[in-house]
PDB file of C-alpha atoms in Angstrom:
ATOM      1  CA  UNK A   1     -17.620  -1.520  -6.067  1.00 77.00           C
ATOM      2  CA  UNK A   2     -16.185  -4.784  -7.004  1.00 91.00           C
ATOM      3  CA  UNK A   3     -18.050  -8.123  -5.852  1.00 96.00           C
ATOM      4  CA  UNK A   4     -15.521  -9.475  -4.027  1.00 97.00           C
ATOM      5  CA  UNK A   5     -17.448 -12.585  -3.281  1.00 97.00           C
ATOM      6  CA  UNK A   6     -16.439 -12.960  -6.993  1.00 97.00           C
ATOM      7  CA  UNK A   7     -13.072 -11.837  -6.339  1.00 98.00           C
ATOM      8  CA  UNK A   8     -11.954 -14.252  -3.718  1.00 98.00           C
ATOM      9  CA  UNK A   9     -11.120 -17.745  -4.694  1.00 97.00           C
ATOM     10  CA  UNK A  10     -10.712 -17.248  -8.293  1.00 97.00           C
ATOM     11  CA  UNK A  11      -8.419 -14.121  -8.065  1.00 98.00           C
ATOM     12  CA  UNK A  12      -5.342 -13.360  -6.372  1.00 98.00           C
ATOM     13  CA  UNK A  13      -4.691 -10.212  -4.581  1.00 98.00           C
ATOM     14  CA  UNK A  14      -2.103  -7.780  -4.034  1.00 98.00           C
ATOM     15  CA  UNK A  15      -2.195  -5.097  -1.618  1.00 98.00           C
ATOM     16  CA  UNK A  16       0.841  -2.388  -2.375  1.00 98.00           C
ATOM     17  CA  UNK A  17       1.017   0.393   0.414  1.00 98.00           C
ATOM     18  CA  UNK A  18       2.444   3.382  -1.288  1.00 98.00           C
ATOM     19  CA  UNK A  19       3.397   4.683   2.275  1.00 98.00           C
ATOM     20  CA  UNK A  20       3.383   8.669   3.119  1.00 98.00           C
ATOM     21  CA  UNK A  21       2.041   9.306  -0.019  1.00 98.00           C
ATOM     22  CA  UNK A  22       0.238  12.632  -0.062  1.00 98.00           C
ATOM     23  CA  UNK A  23      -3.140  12.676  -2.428  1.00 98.00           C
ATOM     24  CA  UNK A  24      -1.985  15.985  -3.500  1.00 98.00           C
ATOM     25  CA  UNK A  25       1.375  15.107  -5.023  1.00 98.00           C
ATOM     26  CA  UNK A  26       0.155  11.853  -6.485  1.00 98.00           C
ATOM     27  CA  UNK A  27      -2.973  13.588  -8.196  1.00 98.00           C
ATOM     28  CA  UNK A  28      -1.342  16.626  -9.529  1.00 98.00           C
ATOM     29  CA  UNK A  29       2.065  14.260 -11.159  1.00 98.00           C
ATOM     30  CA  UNK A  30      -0.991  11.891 -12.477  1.00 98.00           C
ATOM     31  CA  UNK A  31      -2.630  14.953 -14.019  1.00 98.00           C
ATOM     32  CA  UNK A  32       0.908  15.967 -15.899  1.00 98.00           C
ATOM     33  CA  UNK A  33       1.182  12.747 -17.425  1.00 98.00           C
ATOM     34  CA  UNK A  34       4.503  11.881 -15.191  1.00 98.00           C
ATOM     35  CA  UNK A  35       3.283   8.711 -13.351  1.00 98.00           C
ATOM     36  CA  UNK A  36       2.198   6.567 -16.331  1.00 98.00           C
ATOM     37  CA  UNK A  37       2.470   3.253 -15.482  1.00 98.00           C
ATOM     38  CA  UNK A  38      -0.310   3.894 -12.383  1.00 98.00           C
ATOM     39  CA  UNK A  39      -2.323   6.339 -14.289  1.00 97.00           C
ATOM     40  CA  UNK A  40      -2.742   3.877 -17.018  1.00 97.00           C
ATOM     41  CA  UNK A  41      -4.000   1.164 -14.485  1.00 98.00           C
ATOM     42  CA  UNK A  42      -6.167   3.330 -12.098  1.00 98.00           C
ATOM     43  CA  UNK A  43      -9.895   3.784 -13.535  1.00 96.00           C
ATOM     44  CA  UNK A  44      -9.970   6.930 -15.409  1.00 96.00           C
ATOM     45  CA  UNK A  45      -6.068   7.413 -14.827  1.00 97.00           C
ATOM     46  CA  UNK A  46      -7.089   9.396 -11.824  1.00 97.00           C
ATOM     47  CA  UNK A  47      -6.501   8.221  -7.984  1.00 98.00           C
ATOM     48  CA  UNK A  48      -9.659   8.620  -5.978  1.00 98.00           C
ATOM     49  CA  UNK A  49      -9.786  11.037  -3.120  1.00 98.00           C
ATOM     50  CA  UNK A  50     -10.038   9.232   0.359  1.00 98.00           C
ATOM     51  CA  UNK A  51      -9.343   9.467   4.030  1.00 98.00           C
ATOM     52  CA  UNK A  52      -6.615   7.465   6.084  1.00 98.00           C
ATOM     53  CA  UNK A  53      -7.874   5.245   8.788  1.00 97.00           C
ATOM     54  CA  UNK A  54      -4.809   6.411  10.561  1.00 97.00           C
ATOM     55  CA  UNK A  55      -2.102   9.062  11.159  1.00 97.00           C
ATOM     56  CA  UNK A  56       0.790   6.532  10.864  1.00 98.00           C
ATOM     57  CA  UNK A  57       2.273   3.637   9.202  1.00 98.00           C
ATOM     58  CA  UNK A  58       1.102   1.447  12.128  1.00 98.00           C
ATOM     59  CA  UNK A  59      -2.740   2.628  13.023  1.00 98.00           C
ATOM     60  CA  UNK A  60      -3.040   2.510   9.142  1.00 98.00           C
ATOM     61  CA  UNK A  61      -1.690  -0.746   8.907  1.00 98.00           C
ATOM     62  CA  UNK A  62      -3.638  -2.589  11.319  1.00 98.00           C
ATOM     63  CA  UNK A  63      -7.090  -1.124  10.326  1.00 97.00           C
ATOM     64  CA  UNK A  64      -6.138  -2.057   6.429  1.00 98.00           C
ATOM     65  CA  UNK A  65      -5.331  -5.386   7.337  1.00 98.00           C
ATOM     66  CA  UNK A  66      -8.454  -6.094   9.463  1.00 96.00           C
ATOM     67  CA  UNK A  67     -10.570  -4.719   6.141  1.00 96.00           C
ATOM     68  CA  UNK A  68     -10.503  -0.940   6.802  1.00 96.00           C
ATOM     69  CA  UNK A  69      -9.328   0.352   3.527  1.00 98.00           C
ATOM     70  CA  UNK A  70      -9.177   3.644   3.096  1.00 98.00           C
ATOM     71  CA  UNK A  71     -12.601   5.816   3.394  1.00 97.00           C
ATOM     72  CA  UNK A  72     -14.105   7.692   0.492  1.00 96.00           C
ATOM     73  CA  UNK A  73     -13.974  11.554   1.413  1.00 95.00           C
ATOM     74  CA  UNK A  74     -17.475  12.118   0.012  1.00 94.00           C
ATOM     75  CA  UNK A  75     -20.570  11.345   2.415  1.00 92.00           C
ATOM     76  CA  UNK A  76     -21.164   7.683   2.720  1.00 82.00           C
ATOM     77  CA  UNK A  77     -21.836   5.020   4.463  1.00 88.00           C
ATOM     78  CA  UNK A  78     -19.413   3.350   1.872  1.00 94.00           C
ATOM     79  CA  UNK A  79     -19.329  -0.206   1.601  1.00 95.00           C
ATOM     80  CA  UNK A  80     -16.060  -1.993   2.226  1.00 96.00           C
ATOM     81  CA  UNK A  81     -14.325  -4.399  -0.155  1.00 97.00           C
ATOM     82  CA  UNK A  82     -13.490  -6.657   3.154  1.00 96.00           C
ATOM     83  CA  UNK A  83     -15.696  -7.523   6.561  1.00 95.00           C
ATOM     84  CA  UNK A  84     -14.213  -9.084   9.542  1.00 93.00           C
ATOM     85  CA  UNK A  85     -17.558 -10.522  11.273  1.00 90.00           C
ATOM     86  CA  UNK A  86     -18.826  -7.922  13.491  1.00 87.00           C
ATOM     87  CA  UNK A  87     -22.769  -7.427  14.662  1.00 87.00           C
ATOM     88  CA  UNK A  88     -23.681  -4.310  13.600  1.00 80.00           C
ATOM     89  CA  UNK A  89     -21.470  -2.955  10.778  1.00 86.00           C
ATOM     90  CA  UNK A  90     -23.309  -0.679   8.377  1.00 85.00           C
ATOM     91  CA  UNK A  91     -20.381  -0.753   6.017  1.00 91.00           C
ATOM     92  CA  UNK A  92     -21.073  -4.619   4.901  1.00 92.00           C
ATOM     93  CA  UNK A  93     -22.800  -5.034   1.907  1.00 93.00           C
ATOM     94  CA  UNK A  94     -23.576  -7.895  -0.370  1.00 94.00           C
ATOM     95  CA  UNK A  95     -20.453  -7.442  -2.430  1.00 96.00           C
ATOM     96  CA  UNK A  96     -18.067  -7.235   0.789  1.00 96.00           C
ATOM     97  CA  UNK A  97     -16.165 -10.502   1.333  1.00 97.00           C
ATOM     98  CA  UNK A  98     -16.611 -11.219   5.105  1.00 96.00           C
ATOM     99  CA  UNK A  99     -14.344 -13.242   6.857  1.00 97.00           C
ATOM    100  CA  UNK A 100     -14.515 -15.040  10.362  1.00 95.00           C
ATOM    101  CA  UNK A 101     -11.254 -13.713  11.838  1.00 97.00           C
ATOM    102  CA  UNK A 102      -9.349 -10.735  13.206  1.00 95.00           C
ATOM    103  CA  UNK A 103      -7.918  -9.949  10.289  1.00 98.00           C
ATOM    104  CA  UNK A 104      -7.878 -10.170   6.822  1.00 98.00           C
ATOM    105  CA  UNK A 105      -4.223 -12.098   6.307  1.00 98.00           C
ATOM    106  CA  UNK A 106      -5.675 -15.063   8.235  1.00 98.00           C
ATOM    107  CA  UNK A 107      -9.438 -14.483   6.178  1.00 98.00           C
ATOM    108  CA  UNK A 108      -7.403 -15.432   3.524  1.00 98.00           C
ATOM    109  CA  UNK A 109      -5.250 -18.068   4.894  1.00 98.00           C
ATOM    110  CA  UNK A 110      -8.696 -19.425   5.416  1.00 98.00           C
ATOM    111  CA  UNK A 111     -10.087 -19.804   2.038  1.00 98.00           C
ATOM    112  CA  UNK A 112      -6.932 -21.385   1.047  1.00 98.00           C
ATOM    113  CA  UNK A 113      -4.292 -18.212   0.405  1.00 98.00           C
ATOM    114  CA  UNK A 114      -0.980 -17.792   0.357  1.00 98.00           C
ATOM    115  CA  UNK A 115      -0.103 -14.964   2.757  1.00 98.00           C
ATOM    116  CA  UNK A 116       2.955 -13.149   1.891  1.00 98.00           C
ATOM    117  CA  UNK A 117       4.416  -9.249   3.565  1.00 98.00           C
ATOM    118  CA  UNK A 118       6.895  -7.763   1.939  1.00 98.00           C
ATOM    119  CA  UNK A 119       8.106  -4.862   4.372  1.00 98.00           C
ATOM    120  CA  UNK A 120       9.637  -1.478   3.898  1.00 98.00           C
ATOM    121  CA  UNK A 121       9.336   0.929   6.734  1.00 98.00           C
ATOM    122  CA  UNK A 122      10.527   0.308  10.443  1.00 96.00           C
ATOM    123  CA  UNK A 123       7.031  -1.642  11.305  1.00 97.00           C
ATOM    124  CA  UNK A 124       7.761  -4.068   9.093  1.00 98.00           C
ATOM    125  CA  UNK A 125      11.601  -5.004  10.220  1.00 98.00           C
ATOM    126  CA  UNK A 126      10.843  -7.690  12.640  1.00 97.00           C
ATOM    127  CA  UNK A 127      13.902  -6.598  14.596  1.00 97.00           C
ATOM    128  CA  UNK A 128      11.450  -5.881  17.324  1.00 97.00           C
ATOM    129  CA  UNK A 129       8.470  -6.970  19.098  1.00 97.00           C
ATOM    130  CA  UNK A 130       6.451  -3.971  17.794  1.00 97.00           C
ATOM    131  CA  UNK A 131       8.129  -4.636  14.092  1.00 98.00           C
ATOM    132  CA  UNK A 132       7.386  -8.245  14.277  1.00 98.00           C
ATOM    133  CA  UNK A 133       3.541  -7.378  14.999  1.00 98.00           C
ATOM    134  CA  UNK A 134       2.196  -6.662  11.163  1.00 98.00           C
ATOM    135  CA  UNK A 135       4.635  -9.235   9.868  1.00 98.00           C
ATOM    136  CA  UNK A 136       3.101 -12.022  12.038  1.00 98.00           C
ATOM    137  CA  UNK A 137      -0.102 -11.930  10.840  1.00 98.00           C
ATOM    138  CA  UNK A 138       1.464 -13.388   7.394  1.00 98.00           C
ATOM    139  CA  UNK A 139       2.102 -16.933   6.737  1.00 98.00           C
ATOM    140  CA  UNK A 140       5.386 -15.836   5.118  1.00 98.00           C
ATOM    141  CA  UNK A 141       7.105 -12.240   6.035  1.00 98.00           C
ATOM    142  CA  UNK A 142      10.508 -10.441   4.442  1.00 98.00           C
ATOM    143  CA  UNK A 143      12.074  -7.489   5.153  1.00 98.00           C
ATOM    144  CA  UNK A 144      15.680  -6.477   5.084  1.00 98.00           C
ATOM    145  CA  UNK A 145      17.782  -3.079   5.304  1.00 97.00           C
ATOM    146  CA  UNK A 146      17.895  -3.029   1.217  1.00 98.00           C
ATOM    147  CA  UNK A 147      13.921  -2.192   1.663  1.00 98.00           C
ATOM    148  CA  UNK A 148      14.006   0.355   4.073  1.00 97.00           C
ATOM    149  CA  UNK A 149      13.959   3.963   4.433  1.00 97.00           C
ATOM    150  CA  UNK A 150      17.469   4.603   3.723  1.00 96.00           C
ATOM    151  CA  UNK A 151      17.915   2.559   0.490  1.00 97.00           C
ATOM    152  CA  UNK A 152      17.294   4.700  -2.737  1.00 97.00           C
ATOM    153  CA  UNK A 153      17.073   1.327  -4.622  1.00 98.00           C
ATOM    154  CA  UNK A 154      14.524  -0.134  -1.764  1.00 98.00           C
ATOM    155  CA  UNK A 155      11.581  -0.858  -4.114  1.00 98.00           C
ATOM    156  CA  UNK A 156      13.712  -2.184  -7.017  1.00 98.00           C
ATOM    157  CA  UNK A 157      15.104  -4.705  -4.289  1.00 98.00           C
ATOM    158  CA  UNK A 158      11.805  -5.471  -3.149  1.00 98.00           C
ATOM    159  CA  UNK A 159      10.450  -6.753  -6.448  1.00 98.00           C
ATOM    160  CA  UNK A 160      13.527  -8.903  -6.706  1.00 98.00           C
ATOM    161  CA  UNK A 161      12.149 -10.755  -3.522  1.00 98.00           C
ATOM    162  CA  UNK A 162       9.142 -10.522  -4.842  1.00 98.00           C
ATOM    163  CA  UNK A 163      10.071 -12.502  -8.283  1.00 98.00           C
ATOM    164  CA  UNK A 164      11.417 -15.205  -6.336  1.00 98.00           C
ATOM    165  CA  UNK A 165       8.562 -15.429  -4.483  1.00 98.00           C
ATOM    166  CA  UNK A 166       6.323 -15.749  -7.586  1.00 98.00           C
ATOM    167  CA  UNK A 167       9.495 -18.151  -8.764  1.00 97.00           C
ATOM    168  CA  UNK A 168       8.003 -21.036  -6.398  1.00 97.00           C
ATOM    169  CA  UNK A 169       4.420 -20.424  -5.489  1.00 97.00           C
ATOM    170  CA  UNK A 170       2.285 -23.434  -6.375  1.00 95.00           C
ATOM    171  CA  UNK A 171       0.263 -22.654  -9.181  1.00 93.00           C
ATOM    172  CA  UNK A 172      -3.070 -23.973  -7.821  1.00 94.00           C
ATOM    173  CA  UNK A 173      -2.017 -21.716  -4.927  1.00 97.00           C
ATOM    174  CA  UNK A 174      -3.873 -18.349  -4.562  1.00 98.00           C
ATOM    175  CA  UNK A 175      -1.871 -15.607  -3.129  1.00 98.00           C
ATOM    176  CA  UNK A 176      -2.420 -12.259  -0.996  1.00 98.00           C
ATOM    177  CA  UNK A 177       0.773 -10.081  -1.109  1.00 98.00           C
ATOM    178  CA  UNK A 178       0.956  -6.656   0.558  1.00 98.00           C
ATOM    179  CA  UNK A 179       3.741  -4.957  -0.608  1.00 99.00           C
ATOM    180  CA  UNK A 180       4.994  -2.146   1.311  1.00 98.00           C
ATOM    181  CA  UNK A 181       6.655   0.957  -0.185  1.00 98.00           C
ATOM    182  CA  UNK A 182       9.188   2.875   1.806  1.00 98.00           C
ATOM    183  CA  UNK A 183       9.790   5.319  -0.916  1.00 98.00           C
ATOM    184  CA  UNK A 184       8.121   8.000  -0.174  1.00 97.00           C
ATOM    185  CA  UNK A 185       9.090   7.940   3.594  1.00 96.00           C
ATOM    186  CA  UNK A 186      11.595  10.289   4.768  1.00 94.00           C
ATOM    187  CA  UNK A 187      14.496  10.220   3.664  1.00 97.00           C
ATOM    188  CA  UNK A 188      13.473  10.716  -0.082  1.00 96.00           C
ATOM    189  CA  UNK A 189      16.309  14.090  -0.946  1.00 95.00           C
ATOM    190  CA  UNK A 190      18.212  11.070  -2.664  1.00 95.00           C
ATOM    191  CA  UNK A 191      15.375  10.909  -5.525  1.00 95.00           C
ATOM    192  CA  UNK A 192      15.684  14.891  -6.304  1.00 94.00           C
ATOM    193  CA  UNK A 193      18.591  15.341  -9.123  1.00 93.00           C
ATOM    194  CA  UNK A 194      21.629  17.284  -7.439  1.00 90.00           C
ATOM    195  CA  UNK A 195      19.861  17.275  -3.906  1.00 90.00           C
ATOM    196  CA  UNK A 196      22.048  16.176  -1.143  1.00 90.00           C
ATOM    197  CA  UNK A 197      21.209  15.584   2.444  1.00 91.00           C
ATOM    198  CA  UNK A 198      22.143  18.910   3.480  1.00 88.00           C
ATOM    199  CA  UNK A 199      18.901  20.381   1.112  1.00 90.00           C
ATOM    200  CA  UNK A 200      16.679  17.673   3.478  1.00 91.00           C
ATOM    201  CA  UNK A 201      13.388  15.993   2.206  1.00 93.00           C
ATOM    202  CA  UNK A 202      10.801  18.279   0.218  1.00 95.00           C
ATOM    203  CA  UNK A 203       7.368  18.465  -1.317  1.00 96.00           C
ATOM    204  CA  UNK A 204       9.777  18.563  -4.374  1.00 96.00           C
ATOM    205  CA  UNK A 205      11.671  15.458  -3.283  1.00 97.00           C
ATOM    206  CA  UNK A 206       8.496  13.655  -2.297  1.00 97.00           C
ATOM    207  CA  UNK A 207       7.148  13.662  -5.906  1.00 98.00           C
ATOM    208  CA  UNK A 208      10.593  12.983  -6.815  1.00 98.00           C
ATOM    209  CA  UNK A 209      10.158   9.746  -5.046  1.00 98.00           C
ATOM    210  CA  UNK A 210       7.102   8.857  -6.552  1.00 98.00           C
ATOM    211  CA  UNK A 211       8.179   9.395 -10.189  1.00 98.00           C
ATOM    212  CA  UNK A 212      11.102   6.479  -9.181  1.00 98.00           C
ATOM    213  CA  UNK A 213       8.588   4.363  -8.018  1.00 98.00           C
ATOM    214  CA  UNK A 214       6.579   4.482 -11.427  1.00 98.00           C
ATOM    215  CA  UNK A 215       9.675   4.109 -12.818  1.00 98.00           C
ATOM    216  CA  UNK A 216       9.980   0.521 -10.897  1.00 98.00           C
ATOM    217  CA  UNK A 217       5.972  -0.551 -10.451  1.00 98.00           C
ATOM    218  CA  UNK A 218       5.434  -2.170 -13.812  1.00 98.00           C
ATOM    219  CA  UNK A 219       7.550  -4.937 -13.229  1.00 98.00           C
ATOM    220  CA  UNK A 220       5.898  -5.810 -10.048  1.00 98.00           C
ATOM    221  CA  UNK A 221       2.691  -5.813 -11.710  1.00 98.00           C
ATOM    222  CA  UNK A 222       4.276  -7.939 -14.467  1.00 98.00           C
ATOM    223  CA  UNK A 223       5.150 -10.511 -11.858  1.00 98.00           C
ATOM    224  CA  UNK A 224       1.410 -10.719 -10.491  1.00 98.00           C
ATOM    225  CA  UNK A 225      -0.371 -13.910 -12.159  1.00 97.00           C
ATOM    226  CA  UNK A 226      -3.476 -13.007 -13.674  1.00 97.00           C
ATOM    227  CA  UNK A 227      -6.395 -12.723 -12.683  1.00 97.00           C
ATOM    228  CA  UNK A 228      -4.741 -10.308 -10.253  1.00 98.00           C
ATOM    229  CA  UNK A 229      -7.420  -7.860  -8.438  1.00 98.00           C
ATOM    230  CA  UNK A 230      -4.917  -4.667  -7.202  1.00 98.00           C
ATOM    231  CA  UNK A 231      -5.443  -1.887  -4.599  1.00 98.00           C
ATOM    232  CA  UNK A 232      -2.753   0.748  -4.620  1.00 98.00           C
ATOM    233  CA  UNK A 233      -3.244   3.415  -2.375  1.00 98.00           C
ATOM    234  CA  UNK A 234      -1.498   5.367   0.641  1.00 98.00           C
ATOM    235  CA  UNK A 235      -1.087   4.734   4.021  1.00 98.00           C
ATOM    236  CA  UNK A 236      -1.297   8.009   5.058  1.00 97.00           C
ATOM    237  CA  UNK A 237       0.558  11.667   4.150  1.00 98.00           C
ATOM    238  CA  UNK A 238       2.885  13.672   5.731  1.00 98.00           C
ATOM    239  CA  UNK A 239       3.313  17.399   6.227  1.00 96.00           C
ATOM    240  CA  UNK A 240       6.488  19.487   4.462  1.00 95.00           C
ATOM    241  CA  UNK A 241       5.589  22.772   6.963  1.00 83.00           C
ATOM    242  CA  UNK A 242       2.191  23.341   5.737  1.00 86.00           C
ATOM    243  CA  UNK A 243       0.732  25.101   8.855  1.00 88.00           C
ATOM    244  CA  UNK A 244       4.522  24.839  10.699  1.00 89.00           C
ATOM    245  CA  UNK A 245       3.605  20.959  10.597  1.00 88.00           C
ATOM    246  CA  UNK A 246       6.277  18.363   9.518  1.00 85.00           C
ATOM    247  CA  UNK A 247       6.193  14.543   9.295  1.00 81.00           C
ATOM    248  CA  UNK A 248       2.746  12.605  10.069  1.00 92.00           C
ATOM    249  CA  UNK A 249       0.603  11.380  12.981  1.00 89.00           C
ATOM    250  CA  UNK A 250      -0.948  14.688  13.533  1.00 93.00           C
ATOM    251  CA  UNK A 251      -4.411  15.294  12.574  1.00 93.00           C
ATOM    252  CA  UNK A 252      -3.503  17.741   9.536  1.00 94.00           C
ATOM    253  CA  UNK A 253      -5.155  17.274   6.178  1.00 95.00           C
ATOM    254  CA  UNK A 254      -2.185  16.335   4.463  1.00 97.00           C
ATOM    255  CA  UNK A 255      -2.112  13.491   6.673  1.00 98.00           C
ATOM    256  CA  UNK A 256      -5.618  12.437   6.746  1.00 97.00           C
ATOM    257  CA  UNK A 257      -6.205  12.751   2.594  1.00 98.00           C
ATOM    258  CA  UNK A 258      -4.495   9.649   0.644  1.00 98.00           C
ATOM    259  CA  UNK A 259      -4.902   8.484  -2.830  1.00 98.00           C
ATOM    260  CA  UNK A 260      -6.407   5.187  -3.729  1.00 98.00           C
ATOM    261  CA  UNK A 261      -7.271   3.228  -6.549  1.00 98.00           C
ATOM    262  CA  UNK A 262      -8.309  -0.437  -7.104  1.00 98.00           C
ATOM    263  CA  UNK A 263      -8.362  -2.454 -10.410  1.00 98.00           C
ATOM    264  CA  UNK A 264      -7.424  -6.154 -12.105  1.00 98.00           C
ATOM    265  CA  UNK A 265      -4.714  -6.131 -13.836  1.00 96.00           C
ATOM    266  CA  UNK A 266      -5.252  -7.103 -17.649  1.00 87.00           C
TER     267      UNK A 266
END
């Protein structure tokens, strides 16, 4: 585990929510070799093996984002890179950054961050109450249709927000980004060569998706400043009729299991 007391305040820190992303799919296309550009930053080239904190982009979301990363699947307690103050916790150690606040955004904004979202998915579109709810907690907040669901060049469009972003952020500035990927989420047939909407989304189509967004990553992490600490990971997965189950916030394991990985860019 990384100190983060030695993280924050000399690093920035990006956050990129790889969301739906099963552990399965991104572990066996890491194991072939076809996802370079994360397995060459992940420790080992491997993702590690961990548990959702919740079924759906928005449960997930809010426990992330008051310092509930991910949970290793092996037996713990594991100690968490980020602490909201909270009598009791047995999952704050003396590397975990604690912060007096609800959540982590505002933490930051608190030791003298930047905040910035970056949205993908319908939570993040602010054309609602409930899509506004994530976004607030960010001193700055974007989202448009060209990053949602139904744009096949979504992340691509993101990181040209994101570059302009970069463009005019103080340099004394520190910065926390979360970047959220709406890649993976259905609809992803577009990213399967000759599918077409008829053929519908797919385990197939889902690693398809992840392939494009290797494709795309490096140049967000070529934006980050350095030092840059990085967690990548899932949100949660989602089911392609394993067990009759399709889609996400069910308890299936699919769901539950995400891939994670956390490093500093070089």
């Amino acid at each position: 585990m990384h100190d983060m007391n030695q993280v924050i305040g000399s690093h920035d820190v990006l956050l990129v929510t790889l969301d739906t992303l099963r552990y399965d799919v991104a572990a066996e296309l890491a194991a072939a070799g076809e996802t370079p550009t994360l397995t060459g930053l992940l420790p080992e080239g491997r993702w590690e093996r961990r548990h959702t904190p919740g079924s759906f982009t928005y449960a997930a979301h809010a426990a992330m984002l008051a310092g509930f990363l991910p949970t290793p699947a092996s037996p713990g307690p594991h100690p968490r890179l980020f602490a909201g103050a909270f009598p009791g916790s047995e999952t704050t150690a003396p590397g975990t950054w604690t912060f007096d606040a609800a959540d982590l955004p505002t933490g930051l904004a608190s030791a003298g961050y930047h905040t910035v979202c970056v949205g993908g998915v319908g939570f993040f579109n602010k054309l609602t109450p409930l899509g506004s709810a994530l976004p607030s907690l960010f001193a700055e907040s974007h989202w448009e249709r060209a990053f949602g669901v139904t744009d096949p060049e979504s992340l691509p469009n993101q990181i040209d927000r994101i570059a302009e972003i970069m463009a005019r952020l103080p340099a004394e500035r520190r910065l926390f980004l979360l970047l959220n990927v709406a890649s993976l989420h259905q609809p992803n047939w577009f990213h399967l060569d000759g599918a077409t909407n008829s053929n519908g989304d797919t385990r197939a189509s889902h690693a398809a998706a992840l392939r494009h967004v290797d494709a795309h990553i490096g140049r967000l992490f070529g934006l980050m400043r350095r030092p840059c600490f990085v967690i990548v990971c899932s949100d949660h997965g989602t089911a392609y009729g394993e067990d009759g189950h399709t889609g996400h916030r069910i308890g299936h394991e699919v769901v539950w299991t995400v891939p994670y990985g956390e490093f500093v860019l070089p």
